[in-house]
Short mmCIF file of C-alpha atoms and ligand atoms in Angstrom, two decimals:
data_model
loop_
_atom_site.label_atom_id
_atom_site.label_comp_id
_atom_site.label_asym_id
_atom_site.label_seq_id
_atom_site.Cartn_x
_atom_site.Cartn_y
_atom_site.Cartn_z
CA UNK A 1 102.39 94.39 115.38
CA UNK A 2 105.01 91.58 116.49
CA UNK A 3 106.75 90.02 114.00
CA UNK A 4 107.81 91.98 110.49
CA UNK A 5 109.36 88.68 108.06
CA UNK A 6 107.77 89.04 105.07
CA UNK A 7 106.03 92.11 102.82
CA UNK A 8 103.36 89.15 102.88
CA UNK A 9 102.55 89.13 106.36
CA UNK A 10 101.38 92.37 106.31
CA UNK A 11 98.09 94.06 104.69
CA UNK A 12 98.64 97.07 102.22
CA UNK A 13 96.68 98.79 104.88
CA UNK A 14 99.68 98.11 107.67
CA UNK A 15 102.08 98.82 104.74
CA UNK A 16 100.60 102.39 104.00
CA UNK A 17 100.66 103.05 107.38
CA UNK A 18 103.96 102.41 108.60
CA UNK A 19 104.79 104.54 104.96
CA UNK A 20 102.58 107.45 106.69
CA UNK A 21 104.30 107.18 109.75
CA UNK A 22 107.41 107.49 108.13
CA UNK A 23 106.32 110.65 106.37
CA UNK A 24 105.50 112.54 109.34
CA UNK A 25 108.97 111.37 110.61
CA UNK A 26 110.49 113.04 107.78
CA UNK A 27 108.43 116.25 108.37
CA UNK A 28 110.32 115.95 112.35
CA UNK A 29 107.30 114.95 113.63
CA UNK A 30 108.53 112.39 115.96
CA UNK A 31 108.71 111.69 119.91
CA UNK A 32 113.00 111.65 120.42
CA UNK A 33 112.67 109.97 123.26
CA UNK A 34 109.96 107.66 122.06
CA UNK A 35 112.27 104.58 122.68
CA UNK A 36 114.19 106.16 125.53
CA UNK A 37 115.66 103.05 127.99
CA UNK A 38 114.22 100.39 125.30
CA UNK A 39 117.56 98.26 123.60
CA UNK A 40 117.54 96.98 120.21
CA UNK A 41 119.61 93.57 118.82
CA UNK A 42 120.76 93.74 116.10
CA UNK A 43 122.40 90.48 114.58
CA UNK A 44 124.05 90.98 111.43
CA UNK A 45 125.74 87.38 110.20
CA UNK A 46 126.17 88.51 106.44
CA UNK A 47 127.75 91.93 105.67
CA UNK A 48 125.44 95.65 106.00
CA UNK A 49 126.63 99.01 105.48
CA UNK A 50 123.11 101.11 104.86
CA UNK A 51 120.51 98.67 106.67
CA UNK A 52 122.67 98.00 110.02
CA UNK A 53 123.99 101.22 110.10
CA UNK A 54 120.05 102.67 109.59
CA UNK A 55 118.53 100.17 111.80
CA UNK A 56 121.42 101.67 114.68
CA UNK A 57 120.32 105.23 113.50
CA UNK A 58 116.93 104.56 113.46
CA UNK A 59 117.15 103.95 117.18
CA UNK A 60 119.69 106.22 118.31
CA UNK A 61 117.00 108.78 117.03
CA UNK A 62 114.56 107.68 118.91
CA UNK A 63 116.57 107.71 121.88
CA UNK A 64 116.74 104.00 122.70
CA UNK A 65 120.22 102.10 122.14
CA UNK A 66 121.45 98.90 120.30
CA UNK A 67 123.89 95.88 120.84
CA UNK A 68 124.95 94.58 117.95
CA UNK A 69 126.69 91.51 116.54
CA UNK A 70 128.40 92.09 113.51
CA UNK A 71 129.67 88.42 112.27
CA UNK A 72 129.42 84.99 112.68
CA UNK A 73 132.85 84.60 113.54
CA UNK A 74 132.25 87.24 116.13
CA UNK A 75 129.76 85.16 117.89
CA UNK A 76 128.72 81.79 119.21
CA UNK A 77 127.98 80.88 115.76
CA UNK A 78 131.51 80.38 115.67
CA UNK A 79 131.53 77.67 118.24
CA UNK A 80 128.93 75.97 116.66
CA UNK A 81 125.40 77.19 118.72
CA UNK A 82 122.21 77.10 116.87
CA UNK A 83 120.26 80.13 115.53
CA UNK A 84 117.36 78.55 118.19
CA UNK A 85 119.23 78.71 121.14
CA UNK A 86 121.08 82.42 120.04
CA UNK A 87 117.83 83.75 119.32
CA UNK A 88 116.80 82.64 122.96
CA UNK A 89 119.23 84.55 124.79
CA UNK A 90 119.40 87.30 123.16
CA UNK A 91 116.18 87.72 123.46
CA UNK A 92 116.38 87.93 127.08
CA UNK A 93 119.01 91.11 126.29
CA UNK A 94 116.75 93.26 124.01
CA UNK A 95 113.08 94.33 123.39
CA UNK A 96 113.68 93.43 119.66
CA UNK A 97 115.95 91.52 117.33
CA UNK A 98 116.95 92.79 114.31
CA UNK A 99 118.53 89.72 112.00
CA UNK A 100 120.21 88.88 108.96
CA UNK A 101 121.06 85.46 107.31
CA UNK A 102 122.18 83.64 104.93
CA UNK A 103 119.75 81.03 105.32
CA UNK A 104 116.54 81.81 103.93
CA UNK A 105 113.87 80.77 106.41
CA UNK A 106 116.55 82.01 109.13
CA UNK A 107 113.94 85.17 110.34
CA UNK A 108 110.91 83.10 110.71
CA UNK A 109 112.80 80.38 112.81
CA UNK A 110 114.18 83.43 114.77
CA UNK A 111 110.70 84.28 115.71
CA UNK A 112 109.23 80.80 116.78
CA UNK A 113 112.41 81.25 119.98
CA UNK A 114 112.05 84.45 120.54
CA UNK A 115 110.23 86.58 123.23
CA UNK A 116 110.32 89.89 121.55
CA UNK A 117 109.86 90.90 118.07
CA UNK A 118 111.94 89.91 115.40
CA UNK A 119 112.34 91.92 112.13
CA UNK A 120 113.90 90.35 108.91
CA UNK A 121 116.97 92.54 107.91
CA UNK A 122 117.40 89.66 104.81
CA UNK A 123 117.33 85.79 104.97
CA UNK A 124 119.88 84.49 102.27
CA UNK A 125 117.86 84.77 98.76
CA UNK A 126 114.35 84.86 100.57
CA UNK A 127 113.01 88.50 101.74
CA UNK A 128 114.17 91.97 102.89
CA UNK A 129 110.88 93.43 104.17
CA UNK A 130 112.29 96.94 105.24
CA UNK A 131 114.15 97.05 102.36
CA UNK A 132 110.92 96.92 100.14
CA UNK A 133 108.97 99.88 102.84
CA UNK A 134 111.95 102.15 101.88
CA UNK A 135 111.39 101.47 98.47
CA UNK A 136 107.83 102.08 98.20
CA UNK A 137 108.31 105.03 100.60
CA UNK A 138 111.00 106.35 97.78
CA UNK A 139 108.48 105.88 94.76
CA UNK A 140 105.26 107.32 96.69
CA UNK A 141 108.07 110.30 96.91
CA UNK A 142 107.22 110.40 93.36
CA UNK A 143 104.20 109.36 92.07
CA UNK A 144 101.41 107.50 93.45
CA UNK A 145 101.88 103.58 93.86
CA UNK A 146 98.46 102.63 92.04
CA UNK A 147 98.89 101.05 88.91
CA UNK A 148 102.23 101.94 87.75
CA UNK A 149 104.70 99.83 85.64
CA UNK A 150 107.74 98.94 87.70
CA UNK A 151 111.14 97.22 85.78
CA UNK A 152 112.57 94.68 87.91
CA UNK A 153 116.22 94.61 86.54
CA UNK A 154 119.23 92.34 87.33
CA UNK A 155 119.16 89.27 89.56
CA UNK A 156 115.93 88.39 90.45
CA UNK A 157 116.84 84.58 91.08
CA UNK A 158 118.72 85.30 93.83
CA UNK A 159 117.84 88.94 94.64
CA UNK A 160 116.03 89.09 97.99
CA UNK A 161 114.50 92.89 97.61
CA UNK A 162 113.18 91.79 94.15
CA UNK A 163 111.37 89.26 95.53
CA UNK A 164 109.94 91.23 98.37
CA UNK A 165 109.26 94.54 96.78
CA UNK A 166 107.81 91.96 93.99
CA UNK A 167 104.70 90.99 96.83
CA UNK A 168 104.11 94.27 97.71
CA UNK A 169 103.76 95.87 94.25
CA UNK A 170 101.14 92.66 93.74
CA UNK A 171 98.77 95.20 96.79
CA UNK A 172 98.79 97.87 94.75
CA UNK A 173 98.01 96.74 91.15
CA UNK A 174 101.33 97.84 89.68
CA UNK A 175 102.62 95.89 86.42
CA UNK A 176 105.57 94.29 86.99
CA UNK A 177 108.08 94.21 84.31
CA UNK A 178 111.54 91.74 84.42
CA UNK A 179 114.17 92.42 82.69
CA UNK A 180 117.01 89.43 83.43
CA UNK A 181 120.50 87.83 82.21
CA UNK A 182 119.42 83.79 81.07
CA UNK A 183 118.92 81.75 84.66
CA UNK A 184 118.21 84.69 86.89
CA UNK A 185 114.48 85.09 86.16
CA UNK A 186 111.94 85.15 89.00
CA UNK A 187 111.43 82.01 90.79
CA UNK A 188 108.79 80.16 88.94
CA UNK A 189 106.88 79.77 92.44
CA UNK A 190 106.82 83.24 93.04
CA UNK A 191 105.83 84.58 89.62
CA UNK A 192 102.83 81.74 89.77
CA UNK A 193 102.00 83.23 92.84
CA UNK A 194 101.75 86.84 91.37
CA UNK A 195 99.84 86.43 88.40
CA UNK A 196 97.83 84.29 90.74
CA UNK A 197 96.89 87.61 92.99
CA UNK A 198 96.50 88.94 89.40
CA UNK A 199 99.57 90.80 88.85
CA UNK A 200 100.39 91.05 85.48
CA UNK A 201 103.57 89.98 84.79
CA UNK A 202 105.69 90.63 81.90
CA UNK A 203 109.23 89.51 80.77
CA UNK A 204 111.66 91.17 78.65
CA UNK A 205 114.77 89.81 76.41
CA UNK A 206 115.80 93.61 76.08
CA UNK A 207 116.47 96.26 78.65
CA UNK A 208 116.61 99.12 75.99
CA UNK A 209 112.94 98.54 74.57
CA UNK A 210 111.43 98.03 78.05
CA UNK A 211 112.67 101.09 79.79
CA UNK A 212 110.12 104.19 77.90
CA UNK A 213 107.27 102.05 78.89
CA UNK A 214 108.26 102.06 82.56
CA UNK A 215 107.56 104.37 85.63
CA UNK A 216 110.30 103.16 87.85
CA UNK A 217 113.51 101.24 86.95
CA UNK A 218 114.56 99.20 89.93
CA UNK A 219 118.50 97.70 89.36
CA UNK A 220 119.76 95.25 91.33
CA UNK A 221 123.34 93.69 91.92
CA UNK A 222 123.99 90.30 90.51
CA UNK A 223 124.00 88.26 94.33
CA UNK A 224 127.61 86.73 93.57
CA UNK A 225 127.63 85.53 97.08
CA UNK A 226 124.52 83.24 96.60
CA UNK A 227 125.78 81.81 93.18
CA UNK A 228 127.02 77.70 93.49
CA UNK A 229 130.65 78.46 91.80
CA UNK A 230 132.44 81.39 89.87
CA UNK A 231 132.38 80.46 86.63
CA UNK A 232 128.29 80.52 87.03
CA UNK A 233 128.59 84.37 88.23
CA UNK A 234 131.10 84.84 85.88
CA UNK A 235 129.10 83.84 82.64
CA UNK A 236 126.21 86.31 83.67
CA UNK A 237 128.19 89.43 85.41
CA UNK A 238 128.48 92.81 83.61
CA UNK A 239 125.62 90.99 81.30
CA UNK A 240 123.66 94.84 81.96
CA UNK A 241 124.75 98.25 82.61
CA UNK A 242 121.84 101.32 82.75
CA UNK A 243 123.81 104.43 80.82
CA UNK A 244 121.97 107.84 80.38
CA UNK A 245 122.03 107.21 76.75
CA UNK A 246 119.39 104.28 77.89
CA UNK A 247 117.56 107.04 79.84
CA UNK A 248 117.13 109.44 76.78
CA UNK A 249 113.36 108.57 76.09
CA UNK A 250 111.77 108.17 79.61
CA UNK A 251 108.71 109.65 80.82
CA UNK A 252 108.51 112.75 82.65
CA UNK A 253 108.09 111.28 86.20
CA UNK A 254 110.15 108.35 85.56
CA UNK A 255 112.86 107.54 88.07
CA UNK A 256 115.66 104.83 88.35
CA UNK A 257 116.08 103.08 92.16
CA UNK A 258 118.66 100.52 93.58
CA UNK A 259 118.96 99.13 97.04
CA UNK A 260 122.46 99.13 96.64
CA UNK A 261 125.62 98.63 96.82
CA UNK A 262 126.30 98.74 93.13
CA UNK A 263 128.74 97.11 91.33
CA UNK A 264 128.75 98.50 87.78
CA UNK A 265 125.19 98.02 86.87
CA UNK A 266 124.19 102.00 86.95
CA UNK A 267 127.05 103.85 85.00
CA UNK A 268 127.92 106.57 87.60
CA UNK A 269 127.20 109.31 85.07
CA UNK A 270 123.64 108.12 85.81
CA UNK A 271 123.92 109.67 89.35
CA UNK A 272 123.73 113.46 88.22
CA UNK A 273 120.50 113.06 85.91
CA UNK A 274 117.02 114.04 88.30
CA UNK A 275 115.64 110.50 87.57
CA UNK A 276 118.24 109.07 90.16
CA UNK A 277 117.56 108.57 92.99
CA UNK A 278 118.97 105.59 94.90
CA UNK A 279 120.53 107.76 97.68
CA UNK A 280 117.42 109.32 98.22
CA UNK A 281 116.23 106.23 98.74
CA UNK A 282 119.33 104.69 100.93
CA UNK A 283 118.48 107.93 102.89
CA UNK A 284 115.00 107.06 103.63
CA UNK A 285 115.94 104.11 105.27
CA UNK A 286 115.75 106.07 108.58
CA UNK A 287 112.54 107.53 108.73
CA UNK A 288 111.29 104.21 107.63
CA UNK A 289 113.40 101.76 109.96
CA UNK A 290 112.07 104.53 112.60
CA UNK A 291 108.69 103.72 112.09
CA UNK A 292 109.08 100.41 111.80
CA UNK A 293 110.65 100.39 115.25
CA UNK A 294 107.99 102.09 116.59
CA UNK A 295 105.17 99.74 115.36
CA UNK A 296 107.27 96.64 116.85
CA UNK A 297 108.72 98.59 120.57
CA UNK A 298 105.50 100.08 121.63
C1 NCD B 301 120.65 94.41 99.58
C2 NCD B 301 120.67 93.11 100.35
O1 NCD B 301 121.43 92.96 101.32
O2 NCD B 301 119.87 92.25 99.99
N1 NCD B 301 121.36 95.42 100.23
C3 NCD B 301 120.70 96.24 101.11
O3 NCD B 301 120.24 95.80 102.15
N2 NCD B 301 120.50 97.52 100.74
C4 NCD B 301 121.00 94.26 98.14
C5 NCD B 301 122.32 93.69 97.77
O4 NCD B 301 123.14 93.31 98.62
O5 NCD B 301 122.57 93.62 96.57
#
């Protein structure tokens, strides 16, 4: 495997195997010097707490190291160099590039310059493939993957997990369920494309007479950042809040994810009930970034 970009470009039969390979990482069955004198990139030119931080851990595990650029200011950027001729050198540094973006598209130019793998750590509102593995590694934690009804929640205009955990629910014949403020629904393109791989697709006005028909509940943060002015973020934030008083009538395996960081979309007192479990899932970001490194390094 040489490229990871998109949930698309890979089969459900890649997906569950990286997911297997991250489960016997879990279990500490792993080679800790698997990636012993093999360097990793990683080029971070939007801010990451959990997946740079994972990505570094990931590899550090493994016993191989990282360089990493943590803004655009920091770098060449600055001065005005092109992704293309970045992505060039520092390709000539490491044995792979890890890379976020604000310009969607930015990972799959990465990869026509570069000479060693390149893995998509988010390109503006487009995709955020390892994001997605950790969050189908986190519900297979739970319950098994085949037809199950997941609730996208929050901004899935802009949201770049939705849209790629959105493709890879599509493998496994899950309903998808969205539950959005007014002019944050699914790209039209993208929900023609899933009900075109026949995906059913089906949109709710209200979060509170969605959520007992769900399995998993999967919040996302507005994407201020991506939004043309403030007044536009401003008409639609705080529009949703999950409470436990929401959660009363769930089903028995049901469980609430987010890729976080939240704002104030989960109520904290959501964090002690058993159906939370978004640090879980910020926590296996390792085993999975792990396996994903070792798919791409050896
Ligand atoms: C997400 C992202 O960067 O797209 N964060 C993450 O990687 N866990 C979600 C977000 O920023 O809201």
């Amino acid at each position: 495997m040489r490229h990871i970009i998109a949930i698309r470009d890979l089969s459900r039969e890649e997906i569950d195997g990286i997911l297997d390979d991250a489960q016997g990482i879990q279990a500490r069955s792993y080679d800790p010097s698997a990636l012993e004198g093999k360097l990793l990139g990683l080029l971070f030119f939007e801010p990451s707490t959990r997946t740079r931080m994972s990505f570094a851990a990931a590899m550090a595990r493994l016993g191989g190291n990282f360089l990493s650029v943590d803004s655009v200011e920091a770098s060449s950027m600055a001065k005005g160099e092109t992704l293309a001729d970045t992505i060039r050198v520092v390709s000539r540094y490491v044995d792979a590039i890890v890379l976020r973006h604000p310009k969607e598209g930015a990972a799959r130019l990465a990869s026509e310059f570069a000479h060693v793998p390149v893995i998509n750590a988010g390109d503006g509102a487009g995709q955020h493939p390892s994001q997605t593995l950790l969050d189908l590694f986190t519900i297979r934690q739970s319950m098994p993957l085949g037809g199950i009804h997941v609730g996208l929640l929050g901004d899935l205009r802009y949201g770049r997990t939705a849209h790629s955990l959105a493709h890879a629910l599509s493998l496994y014949n899950v309903t998808i369920h969205t539950i959005t403020p007014k002019g944050l629904e699914l790209p039209a393109g993208l929900a023609t494309e899933l009900r075109d791989a026949g995906t059913e697709v089906i949109e709710h006005d209200d979060l509170a007479s969605a959520i007992p028909g769900l399995d998993v509940l999967y919040v996302t943060r507005i994407q201020r950042e991506r939004f043309p002015d403030s007044a536009s973020y401003f008409k639609v934030a705080s529009s949703y809040q999950v409470t436990p008083e929401l959660l009363t009538g769930v089903r028995d395996h049901f469980i609430v994810l987010h890729p976080l960081p939240r704002l104030n979309e989960i109520d904290p007192r959501v964090d002690r009930l058993p159906c939370a479990r978004y640090f879980e899932q910020a926590a296996n970001g390792i085993p999975v970034r792990m396996a994903m490194l070792l798919r791409v390094m050896t």
